[in-house]
mmCIF file of C-alpha atoms in Angstrom:
data_model
loop_
_atom_site.group_PDB
_atom_site.id
_atom_site.type_symbol
_atom_site.label_atom_id
_atom_site.label_comp_id
_atom_site.label_asym_id
_atom_site.label_seq_id
_atom_site.Cartn_x
_atom_site.Cartn_y
_atom_site.Cartn_z
ATOM 1 C CA MET Y 1 113.486 13.078 -193.128
ATOM 2 C CA ASN Y 2 110.304 12.971 -195.178
ATOM 3 C CA GLU Y 3 107.140 13.181 -193.062
ATOM 4 C CA LYS Y 4 104.811 12.826 -196.040
ATOM 5 C CA LYS Y 5 104.779 9.038 -196.089
ATOM 6 C CA ALA Y 6 101.424 7.385 -195.644
ATOM 7 C CA ARG Y 7 100.145 7.347 -192.074
ATOM 8 C CA PRO Y 8 97.261 5.475 -190.508
ATOM 9 C CA ARG Y 9 93.864 7.042 -191.156
ATOM 10 C CA VAL Y 10 92.407 8.227 -187.850
ATOM 11 C CA LEU Y 11 88.627 8.676 -187.698
ATOM 12 C CA LEU Y 12 87.038 10.725 -184.900
ATOM 13 C CA PHE Y 13 83.328 10.130 -184.424
ATOM 14 C CA ASP Y 14 80.297 10.686 -182.212
ATOM 15 C CA ILE Y 15 76.650 9.588 -182.310
ATOM 16 C CA GLU Y 16 73.408 11.002 -180.927
ATOM 17 C CA CYS Y 17 70.616 8.596 -179.971
ATOM 18 C CA THR Y 18 67.110 8.722 -178.567
ATOM 19 C CA ASN Y 19 67.899 6.396 -175.645
ATOM 20 C CA LEU Y 20 70.875 5.028 -173.745
ATOM 21 C CA ALA Y 21 69.819 1.474 -174.658
ATOM 22 C CA ALA Y 22 69.886 0.334 -178.282
ATOM 23 C CA ASN Y 23 66.825 -1.891 -177.848
ATOM 24 C CA PHE Y 24 64.767 1.095 -176.666
ATOM 25 C CA GLY Y 25 66.163 3.779 -178.969
ATOM 26 C CA TYR Y 26 67.622 4.544 -182.352
ATOM 27 C CA ILE Y 27 70.266 6.811 -183.863
ATOM 28 C CA LEU Y 28 69.382 10.393 -184.733
ATOM 29 C CA SER Y 29 72.731 11.577 -186.018
ATOM 30 C CA ILE Y 30 76.317 10.467 -186.651
ATOM 31 C CA ALA Y 31 79.179 12.942 -187.095
ATOM 32 C CA TRP Y 32 82.804 12.236 -187.966
ATOM 33 C CA LYS Y 33 86.061 13.806 -189.063
ATOM 34 C CA TRP Y 34 89.381 12.502 -190.364
ATOM 35 C CA ALA Y 35 92.056 13.644 -187.909
ATOM 36 C CA GLY Y 36 94.183 16.510 -189.112
ATOM 37 C CA ARG Y 37 92.326 17.117 -192.359
ATOM 38 C CA GLY Y 38 88.975 18.072 -193.820
ATOM 39 C CA ARG Y 39 85.830 19.224 -192.094
ATOM 40 C CA VAL Y 40 83.304 17.535 -189.874
ATOM 41 C CA GLN Y 41 80.753 15.517 -191.813
ATOM 42 C CA SER Y 42 77.446 14.126 -190.634
ATOM 43 C CA ILE Y 43 74.378 12.144 -191.564
ATOM 44 C CA ASP Y 44 71.056 12.162 -189.771
ATOM 45 C CA ILE Y 45 67.755 10.327 -189.631
ATOM 46 C CA THR Y 46 65.931 12.920 -191.788
ATOM 47 C CA GLN Y 47 68.149 11.922 -194.734
ATOM 48 C CA ALA Y 48 67.152 8.271 -194.477
ATOM 49 C CA PRO Y 49 65.149 7.111 -197.535
ATOM 50 C CA ARG Y 50 62.324 5.770 -195.355
ATOM 51 C CA PHE Y 51 62.136 8.731 -192.934
ATOM 52 C CA ASP Y 52 58.670 9.840 -194.101
ATOM 53 C CA ARG Y 53 57.276 6.334 -193.606
ATOM 54 C CA ASP Y 54 59.253 5.380 -190.487
ATOM 55 C CA PRO Y 55 61.240 8.139 -188.694
ATOM 56 C CA THR Y 56 62.805 5.528 -186.393
ATOM 57 C CA ASP Y 57 64.447 3.453 -189.153
ATOM 58 C CA ASP Y 58 68.185 4.119 -188.698
ATOM 59 C CA SER Y 59 69.342 1.258 -190.947
ATOM 60 C CA TRP Y 60 70.555 3.669 -193.652
ATOM 61 C CA LEU Y 61 72.742 5.481 -191.110
ATOM 62 C CA ILE Y 62 74.250 2.170 -190.009
ATOM 63 C CA ARG Y 63 75.038 1.052 -193.563
ATOM 64 C CA THR Y 64 76.477 4.427 -194.573
ATOM 65 C CA PHE Y 65 78.675 4.926 -191.531
ATOM 66 C CA ARG Y 66 79.957 1.350 -191.500
ATOM 67 C CA GLU Y 67 81.463 1.917 -194.953
ATOM 68 C CA ILE Y 68 83.276 4.970 -193.568
ATOM 69 C CA VAL Y 69 84.594 3.098 -190.524
ATOM 70 C CA GLU Y 70 85.902 0.353 -192.795
ATOM 71 C CA GLU Y 71 88.235 2.926 -194.393
ATOM 72 C CA ALA Y 72 89.821 3.821 -191.031
ATOM 73 C CA ASP Y 73 92.911 2.339 -189.412
ATOM 74 C CA ILE Y 74 92.152 3.872 -186.009
ATOM 75 C CA ILE Y 75 88.903 5.220 -184.551
ATOM 76 C CA VAL Y 76 88.657 7.764 -181.743
ATOM 77 C CA GLY Y 77 85.651 8.661 -179.611
ATOM 78 C CA HIS Y 78 84.723 9.745 -176.098
ATOM 79 C CA TYR Y 79 83.142 6.971 -174.022
ATOM 80 C CA SER Y 80 82.897 5.278 -177.382
ATOM 81 C CA THR Y 81 84.145 1.881 -176.214
ATOM 82 C CA LYS Y 82 81.340 1.857 -173.651
ATOM 83 C CA PHE Y 83 78.511 3.516 -175.577
ATOM 84 C CA ASP Y 84 78.856 4.682 -179.191
ATOM 85 C CA TYR Y 85 80.441 1.610 -180.768
ATOM 86 C CA PRO Y 86 78.353 -0.952 -178.827
ATOM 87 C CA PHE Y 87 75.214 1.033 -179.753
ATOM 88 C CA LEU Y 88 76.183 0.920 -183.425
ATOM 89 C CA GLN Y 89 76.807 -2.827 -183.234
ATOM 90 C CA ALA Y 90 73.487 -3.420 -181.509
ATOM 91 C CA ARG Y 91 71.578 -1.466 -184.147
ATOM 92 C CA ALA Y 92 73.419 -3.324 -186.921
ATOM 93 C CA LEU Y 93 72.311 -6.619 -185.386
ATOM 94 C CA TYR Y 94 68.742 -5.364 -185.050
ATOM 95 C CA HIS Y 95 68.587 -4.548 -188.755
ATOM 96 C CA GLU Y 96 70.386 -7.801 -189.663
ATOM 97 C CA LEU Y 97 73.245 -5.830 -191.230
ATOM 98 C CA PRO Y 98 76.961 -6.703 -191.265
ATOM 99 C CA LEU Y 99 78.729 -5.759 -188.041
ATOM 100 C CA PHE Y 100 81.170 -2.901 -187.707
ATOM 101 C CA PRO Y 101 84.844 -3.974 -187.724
ATOM 102 C CA THR Y 102 85.791 -5.726 -184.487
ATOM 103 C CA ASP Y 103 89.545 -5.763 -185.135
ATOM 104 C CA ILE Y 104 90.003 -2.014 -185.535
ATOM 105 C CA LYS Y 105 92.223 -0.058 -183.136
ATOM 106 C CA HIS Y 106 89.981 2.030 -180.889
ATOM 107 C CA ILE Y 107 91.117 4.952 -178.724
ATOM 108 C CA ASP Y 108 88.706 6.258 -176.099
ATOM 109 C CA THR Y 109 89.536 9.716 -174.711
ATOM 110 C CA TRP Y 110 87.279 8.957 -171.735
ATOM 111 C CA ARG Y 111 89.588 6.087 -170.795
ATOM 112 C CA ILE Y 112 92.668 8.288 -171.101
ATOM 113 C CA SER Y 113 91.044 10.936 -168.886
ATOM 114 C CA ARG Y 114 89.883 8.374 -166.339
ATOM 115 C CA GLN Y 115 93.200 6.553 -166.108
ATOM 116 C CA LYS Y 116 95.726 9.367 -166.555
ATOM 117 C CA LEU Y 117 94.043 12.484 -165.153
ATOM 118 C CA LYS Y 118 92.265 13.393 -161.921
ATOM 119 C CA LEU Y 119 89.216 15.476 -162.798
ATOM 120 C CA ASN Y 120 85.901 15.818 -160.980
ATOM 121 C CA SER Y 121 84.249 14.308 -164.061
ATOM 122 C CA ASN Y 122 85.541 12.547 -167.165
ATOM 123 C CA ARG Y 123 82.725 13.829 -169.371
ATOM 124 C CA LEU Y 124 83.860 15.462 -172.608
ATOM 125 C CA ALA Y 125 82.498 18.822 -171.462
ATOM 126 C CA SER Y 126 84.555 18.662 -168.256
ATOM 127 C CA LEU Y 127 87.685 17.626 -170.112
ATOM 128 C CA ALA Y 128 87.220 20.402 -172.671
ATOM 129 C CA ALA Y 129 86.708 23.003 -169.930
ATOM 130 C CA HIS Y 130 89.852 21.851 -168.138
ATOM 131 C CA LEU Y 131 91.906 22.026 -171.334
ATOM 132 C CA GLY Y 132 90.420 25.371 -172.373
ATOM 133 C CA VAL Y 133 89.298 24.169 -175.809
ATOM 134 C CA GLU Y 134 86.014 24.884 -177.600
ATOM 135 C CA GLU Y 135 82.848 24.296 -175.609
ATOM 136 C CA LYS Y 136 80.163 21.760 -176.360
ATOM 137 C CA THR Y 137 76.851 23.274 -177.439
ATOM 138 C CA PRO Y 138 73.997 22.989 -174.918
ATOM 139 C CA LEU Y 139 71.079 20.684 -175.682
ATOM 140 C CA SER Y 140 67.837 21.319 -173.815
ATOM 141 C CA GLY Y 141 65.254 18.722 -172.835
ATOM 142 C CA PRO Y 142 62.387 20.166 -174.910
ATOM 143 C CA ILE Y 143 64.516 20.180 -178.068
ATOM 144 C CA TRP Y 144 65.595 16.601 -177.411
ATOM 145 C CA ILE Y 145 61.998 15.445 -176.888
ATOM 146 C CA LYS Y 146 60.892 17.081 -180.147
ATOM 147 C CA ALA Y 147 63.840 15.524 -181.990
ATOM 148 C CA MET Y 148 62.878 12.077 -180.714
ATOM 149 C CA ALA Y 149 59.362 12.708 -182.059
ATOM 150 C CA GLY Y 150 60.750 13.380 -185.548
ATOM 151 C CA HIS Y 151 60.587 17.191 -185.475
ATOM 152 C CA ALA Y 152 62.953 18.165 -188.320
ATOM 153 C CA LYS Y 153 64.061 21.549 -186.923
ATOM 154 C CA SER Y 154 64.921 20.007 -183.563
ATOM 155 C CA ILE Y 155 66.831 17.202 -185.281
ATOM 156 C CA ARG Y 156 68.892 19.800 -187.156
ATOM 157 C CA TYR Y 157 69.818 21.331 -183.794
ATOM 158 C CA VAL Y 158 70.867 17.897 -182.516
ATOM 159 C CA VAL Y 159 73.030 17.477 -185.640
ATOM 160 C CA GLU Y 160 74.839 20.768 -184.955
ATOM 161 C CA HIS Y 161 75.395 19.627 -181.364
ATOM 162 C CA ASN Y 162 76.756 16.330 -182.720
ATOM 163 C CA ARG Y 163 79.133 18.042 -185.139
ATOM 164 C CA GLN Y 164 80.439 20.390 -182.456
ATOM 165 C CA ASP Y 165 81.147 17.381 -180.226
ATOM 166 C CA VAL Y 166 83.493 16.005 -182.890
ATOM 167 C CA ILE Y 167 85.336 19.334 -183.111
ATOM 168 C CA VAL Y 168 85.780 19.339 -179.329
ATOM 169 C CA LEU Y 169 86.772 15.669 -179.394
ATOM 170 C CA GLU Y 170 89.590 16.276 -181.863
ATOM 171 C CA GLN Y 171 90.924 19.229 -179.884
ATOM 172 C CA CYS Y 172 90.878 17.216 -176.650
ATOM 173 C CA TYR Y 173 92.442 14.181 -178.310
ATOM 174 C CA ASP Y 174 95.279 16.269 -179.714
ATOM 175 C CA ARG Y 175 96.009 17.610 -176.220
ATOM 176 C CA ILE Y 176 95.889 14.346 -174.255
ATOM 177 C CA LYS Y 177 96.983 11.625 -176.675
ATOM 178 C CA GLY Y 178 100.535 11.945 -175.377
ATOM 179 C CA LEU Y 179 99.335 10.516 -172.054
ATOM 180 C CA ASN Y 180 98.289 7.257 -173.651
ATOM 181 C CA TRP Y 181 101.157 4.770 -173.495
ATOM 182 C CA ASP Y 182 99.718 2.162 -175.864
ATOM 183 C CA ASN Y 183 98.661 4.420 -178.719
ATOM 184 C CA PRO Y 184 98.684 2.725 -182.119
ATOM 185 C CA LYS Y 185 101.841 3.796 -183.921
ATOM 186 C CA VAL Y 186 101.107 6.644 -186.298
ATOM 187 C CA SER Y 187 104.691 6.574 -187.542
ATOM 188 C CA VAL Y 188 107.468 3.998 -187.713
ATOM 189 C CA GLU Y 189 109.973 6.476 -189.139
ATOM 190 C CA LYS Y 190 113.288 6.463 -187.315
ATOM 191 C CA GLY Y 191 113.634 9.555 -185.159
ATOM 192 C CA SER Y 192 109.893 10.374 -185.143
ATOM 193 C CA CYS Y 193 107.284 10.245 -182.418
ATOM 194 C CA PRO Y 194 105.245 7.025 -182.749
ATOM 195 C CA THR Y 195 102.124 8.762 -181.394
ATOM 196 C CA CYS Y 196 101.884 11.814 -183.657
ATOM 197 C CA GLY Y 197 104.655 11.314 -186.233
ATOM 198 C CA SER Y 198 106.449 14.559 -185.396
ATOM 199 C CA PHE Y 199 110.236 14.800 -185.657
ATOM 200 C CA ASN Y 200 110.243 17.538 -183.036
ATOM 201 C CA ILE Y 201 111.525 15.311 -180.242
ATOM 202 C CA ARG Y 202 113.919 15.785 -177.342
ATOM 203 C CA LEU Y 203 116.306 13.157 -176.004
ATOM 204 C CA ARG Y 204 115.744 12.469 -172.308
ATOM 205 C CA GLY Y 205 118.721 10.322 -171.418
ATOM 206 C CA LYS Y 206 118.918 6.551 -171.083
ATOM 207 C CA ARG Y 207 117.243 4.055 -168.800
ATOM 208 C CA ARG Y 208 118.494 0.630 -167.870
ATOM 209 C CA THR Y 209 116.207 -2.392 -168.030
ATOM 210 C CA THR Y 210 116.903 -6.048 -167.326
ATOM 211 C CA ARG Y 211 117.564 -6.679 -171.009
ATOM 212 C CA ALA Y 212 118.913 -3.487 -172.557
ATOM 213 C CA ASN Y 213 119.772 0.152 -172.298
ATOM 214 C CA VAL Y 214 116.969 2.246 -173.775
ATOM 215 C CA GLN Y 215 117.083 5.773 -175.123
ATOM 216 C CA ARG Y 216 114.274 7.891 -173.706
ATOM 217 C CA PHE Y 217 112.746 10.828 -175.555
ATOM 218 C CA SER Y 218 109.732 13.102 -175.326
ATOM 219 C CA CYS Y 219 107.777 14.691 -178.146
ATOM 220 C CA ASN Y 220 107.571 18.485 -178.128
ATOM 221 C CA SER Y 221 104.426 18.324 -180.272
ATOM 222 C CA CYS Y 222 102.126 15.935 -178.366
ATOM 223 C CA GLY Y 223 104.063 15.417 -175.119
ATOM 224 C CA HIS Y 224 104.319 11.640 -175.443
ATOM 225 C CA TRP Y 225 107.293 9.936 -173.778
ATOM 226 C CA SER Y 226 108.775 6.893 -175.419
ATOM 227 C CA CYS Y 227 111.961 4.877 -175.628
ATOM 228 C CA LEU Y 228 113.976 2.792 -178.053
ATOM 229 C CA PRO Y 229 116.395 -0.053 -177.263
ATOM 230 C CA GLN Y 230 120.046 0.920 -177.688
ATOM 231 C CA SER Y 231 122.148 -2.121 -176.970
ATOM 232 C CA PRO Y 232 121.731 -5.440 -175.164
ATOM 233 C CA GLU Y 233 123.056 -5.827 -171.632
ATOM 234 C CA ARG Y 234 126.245 -7.847 -171.297
#
């Protein structure tokens, strides 16, 4: 079967801010990547048109990134349902800009880790260490303080940290997305995995429910288990 049919566009993203609260901080950097293709891209506060006059004005970052999010069918982040996306919405409101999409499908790898795994911490660094993927880059306090003060060299370091986080995020997401039962369907092709679209699946027998017999299968690519109805019960 042809796997080259159009699939949902999955956007992985991460933000770096000067404070945990959007009314006491602003965005320094936003990094993103389209899953399975291209390289990590980023924008930062030093590129903002008004940076020289007001290094805290993150309105340009909000406008630019919202246009990117609007192209996505699914967004993926780590702790992003609790922090990144609400922070973006709060800053959009502050600048009286249009909100980010509220109807978009949103996958949070922190939620998957918290609900499906048993680790000492659900931080991205802990998850990455457990999975043996690339490490997050360290970010020291002095560098962070200088970045918050508008120091360009320190901001560039924060941007590299931000970009590396997205690389780690994608690697972690690829490893654990099979644990998530309610993933948005990447493929509706018959005989393919709904989570990753692969046709490399293995039949796992049938299971009886109150309404039908269902065919169980697991994906050899992402590990996701799923089932399809076979015939109604008589």
